[in-house]
Amino acid sequence: MRNKIKQGIRMLFVLAGITYMASGCGFAEQAELLKNELSKAGIESGKPKEPQKKKKKQKKSEKKTPAKETETKAPSEAGTEEDTESAGQFPKREEDLAYADNYAYQTLTDTEKEVYHEMLTAILEHEEEIDVSTLEVDLLETVYKALCSDYGGLYWVSGYAYTQYTRGGEAVGLKFAPKYTMDAQERETLQQQIDASVEELLAGISITDSDYAKAKYVFEILVQNVDYDASADNNQNIISAFLNRATVCQGYACATQYLLKLLGIQSVIVTGNANGESHAWNLVRLDNDYYYMDTTWGNSRYLDATSQMEKYVNYNYLAITSEEIGRTHVLDNSFRLPDCTASDNNYFIREHRYFEEWNPQAVGALLANTWNAGGGDVAVKFASSELYGQALQYFVAEQHIADYCENISSIYYLEDKELYVLTFHLTR
């Protein structure tokens, strides 16, 4: 670094550095695939273009700006498969996939897309520092956030540092340096372990299954196999979910996107607040329509930590609309998001558990079938708060559940007043 500074002084450049920290956001053999994908995306690969100088008033004095550090949470991945559907199999690693279909990538300008490619290539090839095709520090941050939102599987990176070169107060160069949490050998060892875990988790689904089946499967398999634990190690990346099987919302969102991407489902991590706390979940594309999906809230123990019941899958937040997620979640994403209005792939609609009018016999039939089969969970959703309240009064307060579940002695149920969902746990 001293040599760089001396060289910068000789050339009358001002050297300024800053570090951007983020949790979690392959190898050299992926370079050729990335170049091919660049061509598909309409971007020329090869030597980066010479950055355009920004016109600014030149200052008479020169100074070195001290480094600053900030922290943020990372998001995760998305993409499309290449030549895997015909084989009925999925790729093993997210970096084996093309990225032109990644959601956050598509929201960027052409210049931002070029920088995205440069940064992604550097991270995948474990490069220490590269020149980027921009002079704008803010653009660098925008692109890095988009990259991490598209690639939650980048567990070996925790932010970046940049070095900005200026002359006479005018920016003339910008370098990007990923901040690695491990060396390339350790990363490859961990990746092999992750590959084995992912193969095990995806053993029950195929790339040829429907989009809804894939989303439901990933939702279920992560809830069933990964616990919510705020004290879990590496809980901001997929190591916690796939190797430790304990994580928090960020790890769930990263793992959700990682698995969906391997199954050919476009997904991106979104962040914001829920219940007054920082939170992460996913935007997913199912049959060309967008939905929100919160795997963390699919873990019943997360929303009902004091429950004595065993953990079960809460489907309330599987494929819901913008209006519905907005009742409990507040978005703060740096890239634009669609207005999700589709409902065809919502769990309750697909499973015929959604009621737009009062029909106690139909709801009762669902309860009776589960009860007669030995018990289990029955979740039903209503189109309005009025219908929801009517069902709560009828089946619980007036105990008409006994009309459909013979000899039932106690009722355990979970209310979701925001989404108008009642979940009954029927235990013999």
XYZ file of C-alpha atoms in Angstrom:
428
model
C 0.000 0.000 0.000
C 2.878 2.376 0.751
C 4.243 1.845 -2.725
C 0.836 2.640 -4.204
C 0.594 5.831 -2.199
C 4.072 6.948 -3.213
C 3.298 6.203 -6.818
C 0.060 8.148 -6.519
C 1.914 11.179 -5.142
C 4.471 11.079 -7.943
C 1.649 11.061 -10.481
C -0.085 13.905 -8.622
C -3.084 11.621 -7.875
C -5.117 11.737 -4.677
C -5.804 8.286 -3.277
C -9.062 7.806 -1.330
C -10.245 4.516 0.148
C -13.487 3.308 1.683
C -14.762 -0.070 2.807
C -18.313 -1.329 2.355
C -19.131 -4.297 4.537
C -21.889 -6.785 3.770
C -22.513 -10.325 4.902
C -22.553 -13.130 2.484
C -23.490 -11.943 -0.999
C -17.241 -21.462 -8.662
C -13.821 -20.408 -9.678
C -11.589 -19.534 -12.639
C -13.230 -22.272 -14.670
C -16.372 -20.128 -14.671
C -14.706 -17.238 -16.517
C -15.495 -18.508 -19.991
C -19.151 -19.091 -19.108
C -19.387 -15.569 -17.768
C -17.905 -14.163 -20.963
C -20.434 -16.104 -23.017
C -23.240 -14.825 -20.828
C -21.997 -11.275 -21.236
C -22.391 -11.655 -24.956
C -25.967 -12.864 -24.448
C -26.658 -9.863 -22.260
C -25.446 -7.511 -24.968
C -22.259 -6.460 -23.178
C -18.813 -6.734 -24.689
C -16.446 -8.873 -22.675
C -12.739 -8.416 -22.415
C -10.812 -5.359 -21.317
C -12.972 -2.895 -19.349
C -13.755 0.367 -21.043
C -11.841 3.434 -20.002
C -14.002 5.188 -17.391
C -15.393 8.561 -18.339
C -14.105 11.445 -16.304
C -16.630 13.500 -14.417
C -16.370 17.225 -14.829
C -15.698 18.834 -11.493
C -13.995 21.946 -10.275
C -10.375 21.203 -9.562
C -9.099 21.905 -6.107
C -5.732 23.509 -5.570
C -4.855 21.290 -2.618
C -4.731 17.533 -2.530
C -5.590 15.304 0.398
C -6.014 11.688 1.287
C -9.473 10.706 2.540
C -9.396 8.263 5.447
C -11.145 4.922 5.036
C -14.646 4.486 6.389
C -16.511 1.291 7.165
C -20.205 0.545 7.155
C -22.169 -2.655 7.519
C -25.237 -4.016 5.810
C -26.998 -7.298 5.358
C -26.549 -9.290 2.222
C -29.125 -10.831 -0.021
C -28.829 -13.736 -2.514
C -29.156 -15.351 -5.941
C -31.286 -16.007 -9.055
C -30.805 -17.093 -12.635
C -31.666 -19.554 -15.362
C -30.500 -23.090 -16.058
C -28.663 -24.080 -19.209
C -29.392 -27.451 -20.836
C -30.585 -29.006 -17.569
C -34.326 -29.284 -18.073
C -34.001 -31.896 -20.776
C -31.955 -34.026 -18.435
C -34.389 -33.531 -15.552
C -31.522 -32.535 -13.277
C -30.379 -29.320 -11.663
C -26.923 -27.698 -11.596
C -24.907 -28.126 -8.425
C -23.772 -24.536 -8.007
C -25.361 -21.162 -8.615
C -22.285 -19.869 -10.412
C -22.807 -22.561 -13.058
C -25.862 -20.631 -14.220
C -26.342 -17.716 -16.568
C -27.102 -14.406 -14.887
C -28.792 -12.310 -17.595
C -32.191 -13.315 -16.152
C -31.297 -12.312 -12.579
C -33.930 -9.914 -11.282
C -31.737 -7.226 -9.700
C -29.375 -7.335 -12.693
C -32.272 -6.540 -15.015
C -33.088 -3.368 -13.083
C -29.622 -1.865 -13.727
C -28.490 0.526 -16.437
C -26.082 -0.667 -19.148
C -23.125 0.857 -17.302
C -24.216 -0.738 -14.040
C -24.597 -4.103 -15.770
C -21.012 -3.890 -17.033
C -19.735 -3.130 -13.532
C -21.925 -5.984 -12.210
C -20.148 -8.370 -14.582
C -16.727 -7.071 -13.554
C -17.471 -7.395 -9.848
C -19.050 -10.844 -10.165
C -16.136 -12.139 -12.233
C -13.648 -10.826 -9.662
C -15.504 -12.467 -6.781
C -15.912 -15.818 -8.528
C -12.244 -15.865 -9.506
C -11.189 -14.732 -6.023
C -9.288 -11.725 -7.373
C -7.823 -9.280 -4.890
C -8.486 -6.038 -6.785
C -9.746 -4.932 -10.204
C -10.397 -1.744 -12.161
C -14.090 -1.070 -12.777
C -15.768 0.780 -15.632
C -17.078 3.639 -13.543
C -15.807 6.583 -11.559
C -18.939 6.815 -9.407
C -18.618 5.444 -5.881
C -22.395 5.458 -5.385
C -22.823 3.356 -8.508
C -20.397 0.819 -7.060
C -22.557 0.465 -3.965
C -25.759 0.179 -6.006
C -24.292 -2.596 -8.122
C -22.846 -4.472 -5.161
C -26.228 -4.504 -3.431
C -27.865 -5.788 -6.613
C -25.186 -8.447 -6.968
C -25.674 -9.684 -3.417
C -29.431 -9.666 -3.914
C -28.987 -11.960 -6.914
C -26.312 -14.166 -5.342
C -26.845 -15.057 -1.704
C -24.552 -18.014 -2.217
C -21.446 -15.805 -2.177
C -20.682 -16.832 1.396
C -16.933 -16.204 1.101
C -17.380 -12.426 0.637
C -18.193 -9.904 3.342
C -18.282 -6.533 1.645
C -15.685 -4.702 -0.379
C -13.152 -1.882 -0.345
C -12.674 0.642 -3.089
C -9.763 2.855 -4.002
C -10.586 6.066 -5.816
C -7.883 7.959 -7.711
C -8.291 11.689 -8.246
C -6.216 14.404 -9.862
C -6.784 18.028 -9.059
C -9.983 17.087 -7.226
C -11.339 15.158 -10.218
C -11.897 11.364 -10.142
C -9.803 9.525 -12.725
C -9.941 5.888 -11.611
C -11.735 3.436 -9.325
C -10.693 -0.001 -8.082
C -12.874 -2.666 -6.460
C -11.452 -5.083 -3.875
C -13.720 -7.819 -2.444
C -13.266 -8.521 1.270
C -12.923 -12.279 1.592
C -13.655 -14.197 4.783
C -11.620 -17.231 3.683
C -9.046 -18.257 1.142
C -9.855 -20.035 -2.120
C -8.942 -23.483 -0.808
C -11.203 -23.209 2.238
C -13.962 -21.897 0.025
C -13.735 -24.902 -2.297
C -13.773 -27.312 0.653
C -16.890 -25.676 2.060
C -18.507 -25.583 -1.368
C -18.126 -29.337 -1.717
C -19.892 -29.785 1.622
C -22.638 -27.385 0.551
C -23.033 -29.257 -2.743
C -23.596 -32.503 -0.850
C -26.143 -30.880 1.483
C -28.021 -29.250 -1.397
C -28.138 -32.537 -3.303
C -29.692 -34.181 -0.257
C -32.238 -31.409 0.234
C -33.300 -31.386 -3.429
C -33.566 -35.159 -3.743
C -37.362 -35.008 -3.715
C -37.896 -32.483 -6.518
C -37.093 -32.275 -10.239
C -36.228 -29.431 -12.587
C -39.219 -30.545 -14.684
C -41.788 -30.080 -11.899
C -44.133 -27.079 -11.953
C -43.016 -23.708 -10.647
C -45.526 -23.950 -7.803
C -44.308 -27.430 -6.843
C -40.709 -26.187 -6.731
C -41.525 -23.147 -4.604
C -43.660 -25.185 -2.195
C -40.997 -27.878 -1.935
C -38.184 -25.411 -1.156
C -40.403 -23.627 1.367
C -41.208 -26.901 3.126
C -37.766 -28.510 3.001
C -36.055 -25.492 4.555
C -38.628 -25.073 7.322
C -38.529 -28.775 8.125
C -34.734 -29.080 8.114
C -33.465 -25.682 9.315
C -34.245 -24.193 12.730
C -34.488 -20.515 13.541
C -31.614 -19.670 15.884
C -30.339 -16.127 16.392
C -27.133 -17.500 17.943
C -26.255 -19.710 14.964
C -22.802 -19.258 13.431
C -22.636 -17.789 9.910
C -26.324 -16.930 10.172
C -26.048 -14.257 7.467
C -25.180 -16.743 4.724
C -25.966 -20.216 3.412
C -23.322 -21.971 5.517
C -25.672 -21.729 8.500
C -28.654 -23.125 6.587
C -27.000 -25.904 4.604
C -24.219 -27.044 6.949
C -25.345 -26.026 10.442
C -29.092 -26.344 9.763
C -29.777 -23.323 11.981
C -30.053 -19.727 10.803
C -32.000 -16.444 10.877
C -34.039 -14.577 8.260
C -31.026 -13.646 6.139
C -29.829 -17.238 5.998
C -33.329 -18.487 5.158
C -33.658 -15.942 2.346
C -30.216 -16.805 0.957
C -30.916 -20.532 1.087
C -34.367 -20.108 -0.452
C -32.968 -18.229 -3.395
C -30.016 -20.588 -3.805
C -32.277 -23.641 -4.082
C -34.878 -21.964 -6.278
C -32.183 -20.763 -8.638
C -30.860 -24.292 -9.065
C -34.417 -25.363 -9.888
C -34.740 -22.713 -12.582
C -36.895 -20.270 -10.597
C -35.962 -16.589 -10.737
C -35.694 -15.231 -7.216
C -34.129 -12.245 -5.507
C -33.623 -11.342 -1.857
C -35.485 -8.305 -0.612
C -34.951 -6.568 2.691
C -36.830 -4.281 5.010
C -38.571 -4.452 8.355
C -41.157 -6.772 9.871
C -42.517 -6.581 13.390
C -40.228 -3.617 13.957
C -37.036 -5.543 13.171
C -34.723 -5.791 10.163
C -35.841 -8.639 7.971
C -35.108 -10.429 4.691
C -37.375 -12.472 2.438
C -37.758 -13.277 -1.286
C -39.407 -12.105 -4.461
C -40.030 -15.086 -6.769
C -41.309 -15.519 -10.313
C -43.740 -18.398 -10.769
C -45.227 -18.982 -14.219
C -44.110 -15.469 -15.252
C -45.913 -13.767 -12.360
C -44.201 -12.321 -9.297
C -44.994 -13.209 -5.697
C -43.456 -12.689 -2.268
C -42.286 -15.601 -0.187
C -41.075 -15.449 3.428
C -39.537 -18.758 4.457
C -38.619 -17.476 7.915
C -42.263 -16.829 8.689
C -43.000 -20.297 7.344
C -41.296 -21.654 10.458
C -44.100 -21.863 13.026
C -41.639 -21.577 15.920
C -40.510 -18.173 14.663
C -43.988 -16.664 14.947
C -45.067 -18.717 17.957
C -41.884 -19.340 19.955
C -43.726 -20.188 23.187
C -45.816 -22.915 21.577
C -45.563 -26.407 23.000
C -46.412 -27.854 19.594
C -43.765 -29.336 17.367
C -42.534 -27.152 14.518
C -44.774 -27.194 11.471
C -44.869 -25.447 8.085
C -46.899 -22.224 8.139
C -47.979 -21.612 4.523
C -49.415 -18.118 5.072
C -46.441 -16.415 3.404
C -45.965 -18.737 0.435
C -46.596 -16.831 -2.817
C -48.531 -13.753 -1.695
C -49.218 -10.346 -3.207
C -47.602 -6.963 -2.607
C -50.724 -5.806 -0.799
C -50.662 -8.822 1.513
C -46.947 -8.661 2.349
C -47.367 -4.932 2.938
C -49.677 -5.580 5.886
C -46.754 -6.861 7.965
C -43.540 -6.090 6.022
C -41.996 -2.770 4.982
C -39.619 -2.836 2.007
C -36.427 -0.756 1.853
C -34.800 -2.168 -1.276
C -32.387 -0.114 -3.376
C -33.764 -1.439 -6.699
C -37.297 -1.248 -8.039
C -39.712 -4.067 -7.315
C -42.867 -5.091 -9.192
C -46.417 -4.780 -7.969
C -47.302 -8.395 -7.259
C -51.005 -8.897 -7.927
C -51.221 -12.507 -9.150
C -52.750 -15.155 -6.899
C -52.927 -18.321 -9.018
C -49.873 -19.837 -7.302
C -50.829 -18.857 -3.764
C -50.781 -21.902 -1.486
C -54.393 -21.589 -0.331
C -55.758 -21.136 -3.826
C -53.712 -24.002 -5.258
C -54.695 -26.308 -2.398
C -58.394 -25.281 -2.481
C -58.336 -23.794 1.007
C -59.383 -20.254 0.111
C -62.956 -19.120 0.794
C -64.627 -16.073 -0.724
C -68.018 -16.762 0.871
C -69.316 -18.319 4.061
C -69.327 -22.096 3.616
C -68.900 -23.860 6.973
C -69.628 -27.255 5.422
C -66.654 -26.978 3.058
C -64.322 -25.838 5.840
C -65.732 -28.556 8.087
C -65.045 -31.178 5.437
C -61.355 -30.224 5.428
C -61.276 -30.544 9.213
C -63.125 -33.879 9.152
C -60.829 -35.391 6.520
C -57.722 -34.513 8.515
C -59.238 -35.634 11.812
C -60.403 -38.975 10.407
C -56.957 -39.542 8.900
C -55.388 -39.365 12.346
C -54.973 -35.643 12.849
C -52.655 -32.957 11.589
C -52.685 -29.293 10.587
C -55.472 -27.605 8.660
C -54.988 -24.013 7.494
C -57.802 -22.115 5.766
C -57.809 -18.590 4.368
C -60.707 -16.185 3.951
C -61.206 -13.341 1.516
C -62.152 -10.789 4.169
C -61.827 -9.993 7.845
C -65.603 -10.477 8.185
C -65.466 -14.063 6.923
C -62.385 -14.705 9.039
C -64.172 -13.436 12.161
C -67.254 -15.484 11.337
C -65.175 -18.665 11.053
C -63.364 -17.951 14.318
C -66.683 -17.437 16.081
C -68.349 -20.502 14.552
C -65.604 -23.122 14.834
C -63.827 -21.938 17.971
C -66.044 -19.772 20.178
C -69.190 -21.808 19.464
C -67.115 -25.030 19.223
C -68.788 -26.267 16.046
C -65.473 -27.906 15.221
C -66.834 -30.815 17.272
C -69.523 -31.308 14.604
C -66.794 -32.385 12.203
C -64.172 -33.878 14.518
C -65.884 -36.534 16.590
C -64.792 -36.803 20.236
C -62.311 -33.925 19.936
C -61.465 -32.821 23.489
C -59.371 -29.687 22.942
C -58.739 -27.120 20.250
C -55.363 -25.634 19.414
C -55.370 -22.993 16.711
C -53.229 -20.144 15.391
C -54.706 -16.837 14.287
C -53.338 -14.661 11.506
C -55.530 -11.579 11.582
C -53.467 -9.801 8.917
C -53.900 -12.459 6.227
C -57.232 -13.853 7.490
C -55.850 -17.357 8.030
C -56.918 -19.847 10.706
C -54.683 -22.834 11.350
C -56.068 -25.758 13.382
C -53.827 -28.393 14.985
C -55.932 -31.517 15.319
C -54.427 -33.990 17.766
C -56.114 -37.191 18.889
